[in-house]
CSV table of C-alpha atoms in Angstrom, one decimal:
chain,number,residue,atom,x,y,z
L,248,MET,CA,16.6,0.6,-16.6
L,249,SER,CA,17.9,2.6,-14.1
L,250,ASP,CA,21.7,2.6,-13.4
L,251,MET,CA,20.9,0.3,-10.2
L,252,THR,CA,20.3,-3.4,-10.5
L,253,THR,CA,19.1,-4.8,-7.4
L,254,LEU,CA,18.7,-8.4,-6.6
L,255,TYR,CA,15.2,-8.6,-3.7
L,256,TRP,CA,15.4,-11.9,-1.2
L,257,PHE,CA,12.7,-12.0,0.8
L,258,CYS,CA,13.6,-14.0,4.1
L,259,PRO,CA,11.6,-13.4,6.7
L,260,GLU,CA,14.0,-15.8,9.1
L,261,ASN,CA,16.0,-13.4,9.3
L,262,ASP,CA,15.1,-12.0,12.5
L,263,LEU,CA,15.3,-15.3,14.1
L,264,ALA,CA,18.7,-15.4,12.6
L,265,LEU,CA,19.6,-12.1,14.7
L,266,ALA,CA,19.3,-14.0,17.6
L,267,HIS,CA,20.8,-17.2,16.9
L,268,GLY,CA,24.2,-15.3,15.7
L,269,GLY,CA,25.4,-17.3,13.7
L,270,ALA,CA,25.9,-17.9,9.5
L,271,HIS,CA,24.6,-22.1,10.1
L,272,PHE,CA,21.2,-21.3,11.8
L,273,THR,CA,18.1,-23.4,10.6
L,274,PRO,CA,14.9,-21.7,10.4
L,275,PRO,CA,12.1,-22.8,11.5
L,276,ARG,CA,9.0,-24.4,9.0
L,277,HIS,CA,6.4,-21.6,9.3
L,278,ALA,CA,9.6,-19.5,8.6
L,279,LEU,CA,11.1,-21.0,5.7
L,280,ALA,CA,7.0,-21.4,5.0
L,281,LEU,CA,6.3,-18.1,4.9
L,282,GLY,CA,9.5,-17.2,3.1
L,283,ARG,CA,8.6,-20.1,0.3
L,284,GLU,CA,4.9,-19.2,-0.3
L,285,ALA,CA,5.3,-15.7,-0.1
L,286,ALA,CA,8.7,-15.0,-1.7
L,287,ALA,CA,7.5,-12.6,-4.4
L,288,ILE,CA,6.2,-9.7,-1.9
L,289,VAL,CA,9.3,-7.6,-2.5
L,290,TRP,CA,8.8,-7.4,-6.0
L,291,TRP,CA,6.5,-4.7,-4.7
L,292,LEU,CA,9.3,-3.4,-4.0
L,293,ALA,CA,11.6,-4.1,-7.3
L,294,GLY,CA,12.0,-1.5,-10.7
L,295,PRO,CA,12.2,-2.3,-13.8
L,296,GLY,CA,16.3,-4.6,-14.7
L,297,ASP,CA,15.8,-5.6,-11.2
L,298,ALA,CA,14.5,-8.9,-9.9
L,299,VAL,CA,13.5,-10.6,-6.8
L,300,LEU,CA,14.8,-14.3,-5.9
L,301,MET,CA,13.2,-16.9,-5.8
L,302,PRO,CA,13.0,-20.6,-4.6
L,303,SER,CA,15.3,-23.1,-6.0
L,304,GLU,CA,13.8,-25.8,-5.6
L,305,ALA,CA,10.3,-25.3,-7.6
L,306,ASP,CA,9.0,-27.0,-10.2
L,307,GLU,CA,7.9,-26.1,-13.6
L,308,SER,CA,4.4,-26.6,-12.4
L,309,GLU,CA,5.0,-23.3,-10.1
L,310,ARG,CA,7.1,-21.6,-12.5
L,311,GLN,CA,3.8,-21.6,-14.8
L,312,ILE,CA,1.8,-20.1,-11.7
L,313,TRP,CA,4.9,-17.8,-11.8
L,314,HIS,CA,4.3,-16.7,-15.5
L,315,ARG,CA,1.0,-16.6,-14.9
L,316,TRP,CA,1.0,-13.8,-11.9
L,317,LEU,CA,3.3,-11.8,-13.9
L,318,GLN,CA,0.8,-11.4,-16.8
L,319,ARG,CA,-1.9,-10.3,-14.3
L,320,MET,CA,0.4,-8.1,-12.3
L,321,ALA,CA,1.2,-6.2,-16.1
L,322,ASP,CA,-2.7,-6.0,-16.3
L,323,ALA,CA,-3.3,-4.7,-12.7
L,324,THR,CA,-0.4,-2.4,-12.7
L,325,GLY,CA,-1.0,-1.2,-16.1
L,326,LEU,CA,2.4,-1.2,-17.1
L,327,PRO,CA,5.0,-3.4,-20.1
L,328,PRO,CA,5.8,-6.5,-19.6
L,329,GLU,CA,8.8,-6.4,-20.2
L,330,SER,CA,9.4,-3.5,-17.9
L,331,LEU,CA,8.1,-5.9,-14.7
L,332,PRO,CA,11.4,-7.1,-12.3
L,333,ARG,CA,11.7,-10.9,-13.0
L,334,LEU,CA,11.5,-13.7,-11.1
L,335,VAL,CA,14.8,-15.5,-10.8
L,336,THR,CA,16.1,-18.4,-8.3
L,337,THR,CA,20.4,-17.9,-8.9
L,338,ALA,CA,22.0,-14.9,-9.2
L,339,GLU,CA,23.5,-16.3,-12.8
L,340,GLU,CA,19.5,-15.6,-13.8
L,341,PHE,CA,19.5,-12.5,-12.8
L,342,ALA,CA,22.4,-11.4,-14.4
L,343,ASP,CA,20.9,-12.7,-17.6
L,344,THR,CA,17.1,-11.5,-17.0
L,345,ALA,CA,18.4,-8.4,-16.1
L,346,ILE,CA,20.8,-7.2,-19.0
L,347,GLY,CA,19.3,-9.6,-21.6
L,348,ASN,CA,22.6,-10.7,-23.2
L,349,LYS,CA,22.9,-14.4,-22.3
L,350,GLY,CA,26.8,-14.0,-24.1
L,351,ALA,CA,28.2,-12.1,-21.0
L,352,ASP,CA,31.3,-12.2,-19.1
L,353,ARG,CA,31.2,-15.3,-16.9
L,354,SER,CA,33.2,-13.7,-14.2
L,355,SER,CA,31.0,-12.8,-11.8
L,356,PRO,CA,27.6,-13.6,-10.5
L,357,TYR,CA,26.8,-9.8,-12.4
L,358,PRO,CA,28.5,-10.4,-15.3
L,359,SER,CA,28.3,-6.8,-17.1
L,360,ILE,CA,26.0,-5.1,-14.5
L,361,PRO,CA,28.1,-1.5,-14.0
L,362,GLN,CA,26.7,-0.4,-10.4
L,363,LYS,CA,24.3,-4.3,-8.9
L,364,ALA,CA,23.2,-4.1,-5.1
L,365,VAL,CA,21.5,-6.8,-3.2
L,366,ARG,CA,18.4,-6.5,-0.7
L,367,PRO,CA,17.5,-9.3,1.5
L,368,TRP,CA,14.6,-9.1,4.1
L,369,GLY,CA,17.6,-7.6,6.9
L,370,TRP,CA,20.9,-8.9,7.2
L,371,SER,CA,22.9,-11.7,9.4
L,372,LEU,CA,25.7,-13.9,9.1
L,373,TYR,CA,22.4,-16.5,7.3
L,374,THR,CA,21.6,-13.9,5.2
L,375,VAL,CA,25.1,-13.6,4.0
L,376,GLU,CA,25.8,-17.2,4.2
L,377,GLN,CA,22.7,-18.4,2.1
L,378,LEU,CA,23.0,-15.4,-0.5
L,379,ARG,CA,26.9,-16.6,-1.1
L,380,LYS,CA,25.1,-19.8,-1.3
L,381,ARG,CA,22.9,-19.2,-4.2
L,382,GLY,CA,25.9,-17.1,-6.5
L,383,VAL,CA,26.0,-13.5,-5.2
L,384,SER,CA,29.7,-12.2,-4.6
L,385,ASP,CA,31.2,-11.5,-2.2
L,386,THR,CA,31.8,-8.1,-3.2
L,387,LEU,CA,28.2,-7.5,-2.6
L,388,LEU,CA,28.0,-9.0,1.0
L,389,PRO,CA,28.3,-7.0,4.1
L,390,THR,CA,31.5,-8.5,6.4
L,391,ALA,CA,31.4,-10.0,9.4
L,392,GLY,CA,31.9,-6.9,11.3
L,393,GLN,CA,29.4,-5.0,10.0
L,394,ILE,CA,26.7,-7.9,10.4
L,395,GLU,CA,27.5,-7.5,13.6
L,396,THR,CA,27.4,-3.3,14.2
L,397,LEU,CA,23.6,-4.5,12.0
L,398,ARG,CA,22.9,-7.0,14.9
L,399,SER,CA,23.6,-4.9,17.5
L,400,LEU,CA,21.4,-1.9,15.9
L,401,SER,CA,19.0,-4.6,15.4
L,402,HIS,CA,17.9,-5.5,19.7
L,403,ARG,CA,15.5,-3.9,21.0
L,404,ARG,CA,17.5,-1.9,23.7
L,405,ILE,CA,17.6,0.7,21.0
L,406,THR,CA,14.2,1.8,21.0
L,407,SER,CA,14.5,2.5,24.8
L,408,ALA,CA,17.8,5.1,23.3
L,409,ILE,CA,15.4,6.3,20.7
L,410,ASN,CA,12.7,7.1,23.1
L,411,ARG,CA,15.1,8.7,25.5
L,412,ARG,CA,16.2,10.6,22.5
L,413,LEU,CA,13.3,11.9,21.6
L,414,VAL,CA,11.6,12.5,25.1
L,415,ALA,CA,14.8,14.8,25.2
L,416,MET,CA,14.2,17.0,22.1
L,417,VAL,CA,10.3,17.4,22.0
L,418,ASP,CA,7.8,18.4,24.6
L,419,PHE,CA,5.1,15.9,24.4
L,420,GLU,CA,3.5,17.4,27.5
L,421,SER,CA,2.8,20.8,25.3
L,422,MET,CA,1.4,19.2,22.2
L,423,GLY,CA,-1.2,17.0,23.6
L,424,SER,CA,0.6,13.9,25.0
L,425,GLN,CA,2.1,12.2,27.8
L,426,ARG,CA,5.5,11.4,27.4
L,427,PRO,CA,6.3,8.6,26.4
L,428,GLU,CA,7.8,6.0,29.2
L,429,ILE,CA,11.0,4.4,28.2
L,430,PRO,CA,11.8,0.6,27.3
L,431,VAL,CA,13.7,-1.6,30.3
L,432,GLU,CA,16.3,-4.0,29.4
L,433,ALA,CA,15.9,-6.4,32.1
L,434,ALA,CA,19.3,-8.9,32.0
L,435,THR,CA,18.9,-10.9,35.7
L,436,MET,CA,15.3,-11.9,36.9
L,437,ALA,CA,15.7,-9.3,39.6
L,438,GLU,CA,16.1,-5.9,37.6
L,439,ALA,CA,12.9,-7.6,35.6
L,440,GLU,CA,10.8,-7.6,38.7
L,441,GLU,CA,11.9,-4.2,39.4
L,442,ALA,CA,10.2,-3.2,35.8
L,443,LEU,CA,7.4,-4.9,36.5
L,444,ARG,CA,6.9,-3.2,39.8
L,445,LEU,CA,7.7,0.3,38.2
L,446,TRP,CA,3.3,-0.8,35.8
L,447,ASP,CA,2.0,-3.0,38.2
L,448,GLY,CA,2.7,-6.2,36.7
L,449,ARG,CA,0.5,-4.7,33.2
L,450,VAL,CA,3.3,-5.4,30.8
L,451,PHE,CA,5.0,-5.9,27.6
L,452,VAL,CA,7.7,-8.8,27.5
L,453,LYS,CA,9.8,-9.2,24.5
L,454,ALA,CA,12.7,-10.9,23.2
L,455,PRO,CA,15.9,-8.6,22.3
L,456,TRP,CA,15.5,-10.4,18.9
L,457,SER,CA,12.4,-12.6,17.2
L,458,SER,CA,10.4,-12.4,14.3
L,459,SER,CA,5.7,-10.9,13.9
L,460,GLY,CA,5.2,-10.7,17.5
L,461,ARG,CA,6.2,-14.6,18.2
L,462,GLY,CA,9.1,-12.9,20.8
L,463,VAL,CA,6.0,-10.9,22.4
L,464,ALA,CA,4.5,-12.0,25.5
L,465,ASP,CA,1.2,-9.9,26.9
L,466,SER,CA,1.4,-10.0,30.4
L,467,ARG,CA,-3.1,-9.6,30.4
L,468,ASP,CA,-2.5,-13.5,29.2
L,469,TYR,CA,-1.1,-15.2,31.8
L,470,SER,CA,-3.6,-15.7,34.2
L,471,ASN,CA,-0.6,-16.9,36.2
L,472,PRO,CA,2.1,-15.0,37.3
L,473,LYS,CA,4.6,-17.9,38.0
L,474,SER,CA,4.3,-19.0,33.9
L,475,LEU,CA,5.0,-15.3,32.5
L,476,ARG,CA,8.5,-14.7,34.9
L,477,GLN,CA,8.8,-18.7,33.5
L,478,ARG,CA,9.0,-17.4,30.4
L,479,ILE,CA,11.2,-14.0,31.6
L,480,VAL,CA,14.4,-16.3,32.6
L,481,SER,CA,13.8,-18.4,29.8
L,482,THR,CA,14.2,-15.2,27.1
L,483,ILE,CA,16.9,-14.1,29.4
L,484,HIS,CA,18.5,-17.4,29.2
L,485,ALA,CA,18.5,-18.0,25.0
L,486,GLN,CA,19.3,-14.2,24.2
L,487,GLY,CA,20.6,-12.6,27.5
L,488,SER,CA,17.8,-10.7,28.4
L,489,CYS,CA,14.4,-9.3,27.3
L,490,MET,CA,12.7,-5.9,27.3
L,491,ILE,CA,10.3,-5.1,29.5
L,492,GLU,CA,7.5,-1.8,28.4
L,493,PRO,CA,4.0,-0.9,29.6
L,494,ALA,CA,0.8,-2.4,27.9
L,495,TYR,CA,-1.4,0.5,26.7
L,496,ASP,CA,-4.9,0.4,25.6
L,497,LYS,CA,-4.0,0.7,21.9
L,498,ALA,CA,-6.2,3.1,19.6
L,499,ILE,CA,-4.3,2.8,16.5
L,500,ASP,CA,-1.3,0.6,15.6
L,501,PHE,CA,1.2,2.8,12.6
L,502,ALA,CA,4.4,3.6,11.5
L,503,MET,CA,7.1,5.7,10.5
L,504,LEU,CA,8.7,4.7,7.1
L,505,PHE,CA,12.6,6.0,6.0
L,506,GLU,CA,15.3,5.5,3.6
L,507,ALA,CA,18.5,5.7,5.2
L,508,ARG,CA,21.4,6.8,2.4
L,509,GLY,CA,24.4,6.6,1.1
L,510,ASP,CA,25.7,9.9,1.6
L,511,GLY,CA,24.5,8.7,5.1
L,512,GLU,CA,21.6,10.1,6.0
L,513,VAL,CA,17.9,9.2,6.7
L,514,LYS,CA,15.0,10.8,5.3
L,515,ALA,CA,11.7,10.3,5.7
L,516,GLN,CA,9.5,8.7,3.3
L,517,GLY,CA,5.4,8.4,4.8
L,518,TRP,CA,4.0,6.4,6.7
L,519,SER,CA,1.7,2.9,7.1
L,520,GLU,CA,-1.0,2.4,9.0
L,521,PHE,CA,-1.3,-1.3,9.8
L,522,SER,CA,-3.5,-3.8,12.6
L,523,THR,CA,-2.1,-7.0,14.6
L,524,VAL,CA,-3.8,-9.5,17.1
L,525,ARG,CA,-2.4,-10.3,20.1
L,526,GLN,CA,0.9,-10.5,20.8
L,527,SER,CA,1.8,-8.4,18.1
L,528,VAL,CA,1.2,-10.6,15.3
L,529,TYR,CA,0.8,-8.9,12.1
L,530,THR,CA,-2.8,-9.7,10.5
L,531,GLY,CA,-2.5,-6.6,7.3
L,532,ASN,CA,-2.0,-3.3,5.9
L,533,ARG,CA,-4.2,-0.3,5.1
L,534,LEU,CA,-3.4,0.7,1.1
L,535,ALA,CA,-4.0,4.8,1.3
L,536,THR,CA,-2.1,8.0,0.6
L,537,ASP,CA,0.2,9.2,2.9
L,538,ASN,CA,-2.5,12.0,3.7
L,539,GLU,CA,-5.0,9.4,4.6
L,540,ILE,CA,-3.5,7.6,6.6
L,541,VAL,CA,-2.1,10.9,8.9
L,542,ALA,CA,-5.8,12.0,8.9
L,543,ASP,CA,-6.5,8.5,10.6
L,544,ILE,CA,-3.5,9.1,13.2
L,545,THR,CA,-4.3,12.9,13.6
L,546,ARG,CA,-7.5,11.6,15.4
L,547,TYR,CA,-5.2,10.5,18.5
L,548,VAL,CA,-1.9,12.2,18.0
L,549,GLY,CA,-2.2,16.6,17.5
L,550,PRO,CA,-0.3,16.8,13.4
L,551,SER,CA,2.0,18.9,15.4
L,552,LEU,CA,3.9,16.6,17.8
L,553,LEU,CA,3.5,14.0,14.7
L,554,GLN,CA,5.6,16.8,12.9
L,555,ALA,CA,7.4,17.1,15.5
L,556,VAL,CA,8.6,13.7,16.6
L,557,GLY,CA,9.1,13.0,12.3
L,558,SER,CA,11.6,15.9,12.2
L,559,ALA,CA,13.7,14.6,15.5
L,560,LEU,CA,13.3,10.7,14.2
L,561,GLU,CA,15.2,12.0,10.9
L,562,GLN,CA,18.3,13.5,13.0
L,563,ILE,CA,18.3,10.6,16.1
L,564,LEU,CA,18.4,7.9,13.0
L,565,THR,CA,20.8,9.6,10.8
L,566,GLU,CA,23.2,10.1,14.4
L,567,ILE,CA,22.6,6.5,15.3
L,568,ILE,CA,22.3,4.2,12.5
L,569,GLY,CA,23.9,6.8,9.1
L,570,GLY,CA,26.8,5.3,7.5
L,571,LYS,CA,25.7,1.8,8.9
L,572,TYR,CA,23.3,0.9,7.0
L,573,VAL,CA,21.6,1.6,3.8
L,574,GLY,CA,18.0,1.2,2.3
L,575,PRO,CA,14.4,0.8,4.2
L,576,LEU,CA,13.8,1.1,7.4
L,577,GLY,CA,10.3,1.6,9.7
L,578,ILE,CA,10.0,2.6,13.1
L,579,ASP,CA,6.5,0.6,14.3
L,580,MET,CA,4.8,4.0,17.0
L,581,MET,CA,1.3,3.3,18.3
L,582,ALA,CA,-1.0,5.7,20.0
L,583,ASP,CA,-4.3,5.4,23.0
L,584,THR,CA,-5.8,7.6,23.9
L,585,ASN,CA,-3.9,10.2,26.0
L,586,ARG,CA,-0.5,9.0,24.4
L,587,LEU,CA,1.7,8.7,21.2
L,588,VAL,CA,4.8,5.8,21.7
L,589,PRO,CA,6.6,7.3,19.4
L,590,CYS,CA,9.2,3.8,19.4
L,591,VAL,CA,7.6,0.8,19.8
L,592,GLU,CA,9.7,-1.3,17.3
L,593,LEU,CA,12.7,-0.4,15.2
L,594,ASN,CA,13.1,-2.4,11.4
L,595,LEU,CA,16.2,-2.1,10.2
L,596,ARG,CA,14.8,-4.3,7.0
L,597,PRO,CA,11.7,-3.0,4.8
L,598,THR,CA,8.9,-3.8,6.2
L,599,MET,CA,5.3,-4.1,5.1
L,600,GLY,CA,4.3,-1.0,5.5
L,601,THR,CA,6.8,-0.4,2.8
L,602,VAL,CA,5.5,-2.8,0.6
L,603,ALA,CA,2.3,-2.0,1.3
L,604,ARG,CA,3.0,1.9,0.2
L,605,ARG,CA,4.1,0.4,-3.0
L,606,VAL,CA,1.0,-1.0,-3.7
L,607,ARG,CA,-0.8,1.8,-3.6
L,608,GLN,CA,1.1,3.8,-6.1
L,609,MET,CA,1.1,0.7,-8.0
L,610,LEU,CA,-2.6,-0.5,-8.3
L,611,GLY,CA,-4.2,3.7,-7.6
L,612,ALA,CA,-7.1,3.2,-5.1
L,613,ASP,CA,-9.2,0.2,-6.3
L,614,TYR,CA,-7.7,-1.9,-3.7
L,615,ARG,CA,-7.7,-0.2,0.4
L,616,ARG,CA,-6.5,-3.0,2.7
L,617,MET,CA,-3.5,-5.4,2.1
L,618,ARG,CA,-4.4,-8.8,4.2
L,619,VAL,CA,-2.4,-12.3,5.7
L,620,VAL,CA,-4.7,-15.1,4.5
L,621,ASN,CA,-4.1,-18.9,5.5
L,622,THR,CA,-6.9,-20.0,2.9
L,623,LYS,CA,-6.1,-23.0,5.0
L,624,LYS,CA,-8.3,-20.8,7.9
L,625,GLU,CA,-10.6,-18.7,5.4
L,626,GLY,CA,-11.4,-17.9,2.2
L,627,CYS,CA,-10.5,-14.8,-0.2
L,628,PRO,CA,-12.8,-12.7,-1.7
L,629,ALA,CA,-13.3,-13.2,-5.2
L,630,THR,CA,-12.3,-9.8,-6.4
L,631,SER,CA,-9.0,-10.0,-4.4
L,632,LEU,CA,-6.0,-9.8,-5.9
L,633,ASP,CA,-3.2,-11.9,-4.9
L,634,LEU,CA,0.1,-10.0,-4.3
L,635,VAL,CA,2.4,-12.2,-4.9
L,636,PRO,CA,1.8,-15.7,-6.9
L,637,PRO,CA,-0.7,-18.3,-5.1
L,638,VAL,CA,1.7,-21.5,-4.9
L,639,GLY,CA,0.5,-23.0,-1.1
L,640,ASP,CA,-2.1,-21.7,1.6
L,641,PHE,CA,-0.1,-18.3,2.7
L,642,ARG,CA,-1.4,-16.5,0.7
L,643,ILE,CA,-1.3,-12.3,0.5
L,644,ILE,CA,-4.0,-10.1,-1.0
L,645,ALA,CA,-5.0,-6.6,-2.1
L,646,VAL,CA,-9.0,-6.1,-0.9
L,647,LYS,CA,-11.4,-3.6,-2.6
């Protein structure tokens, strides 16, 4: 077992909780359903001795599904069952399974574990409060001041700062790409109108904090310009501003994955290639090696430019978030036929790309895509592998 024991928690509602800003947030039903039915997706990020926090209200039939799923994961990965991360519903249960010591001292929620950590799917006052209710000690949770710093860094205005620095550090044009445009933050309708004129009304309008494309509006979907302007006004009223950026004829969606370390350094870890539908709603990831993904990206982006941007991002991210956040993060990117857009979004948390990279490492080349499936609308291929226990309509699967 590693000397760091970690409790993972998938809470996709965190991005929405950041917009709310408070600890007492009531997530919408779709976010709660996703978090419940896909709770085990972070199992793929965990290691021996670690555990995943599962829904506390699960009944015995669901727990039996979890058990059978873990047996199948042992077969699929070739790992001994006793080495697999556990599925637990409380911090106390994690302590027992993590150290295999039923008689441990109960003076803390993680008795007798010398080093431990909690890693949710992003931090907010809401996630801190929920983890506290599940038995996690305050000593393992960030302070309100630290959360406010992370909330500020998670605001989409950070993409403007990152792109601005990239333009200053990287000569895009000499390496075959037009320079990236800098997203505009609009706090008034007058500022928004100026941004709309800048890009001839062909834009994306984004809420400062949102989840899985739900806060993204594509002007091309609005036949009535008045409706788009109403959306802008509503977003500014709800969150204080909105981000406006040009809409491109996208050729490929991808991301660069990083790890923010305890020493303050941010280091590149690899690549992710993913798919979305309109309004940037995530649908799945390619399961491939970094070399295979880079080969796809370099059909549109020169290898020298990709390398230069990656090196610059390590430096920029170290300066911006070093020492303020520890853990995985991702920078979403895209390319069209003329331009690399090197920072579409910063995700200051694990991402589905992080998960897909681990799935590929653990399963090998047998499976080629990770897909999100609503079984009410479509079936799962017979040869697919459930990447989470199949307890509801929402499934995440690996397909061949």
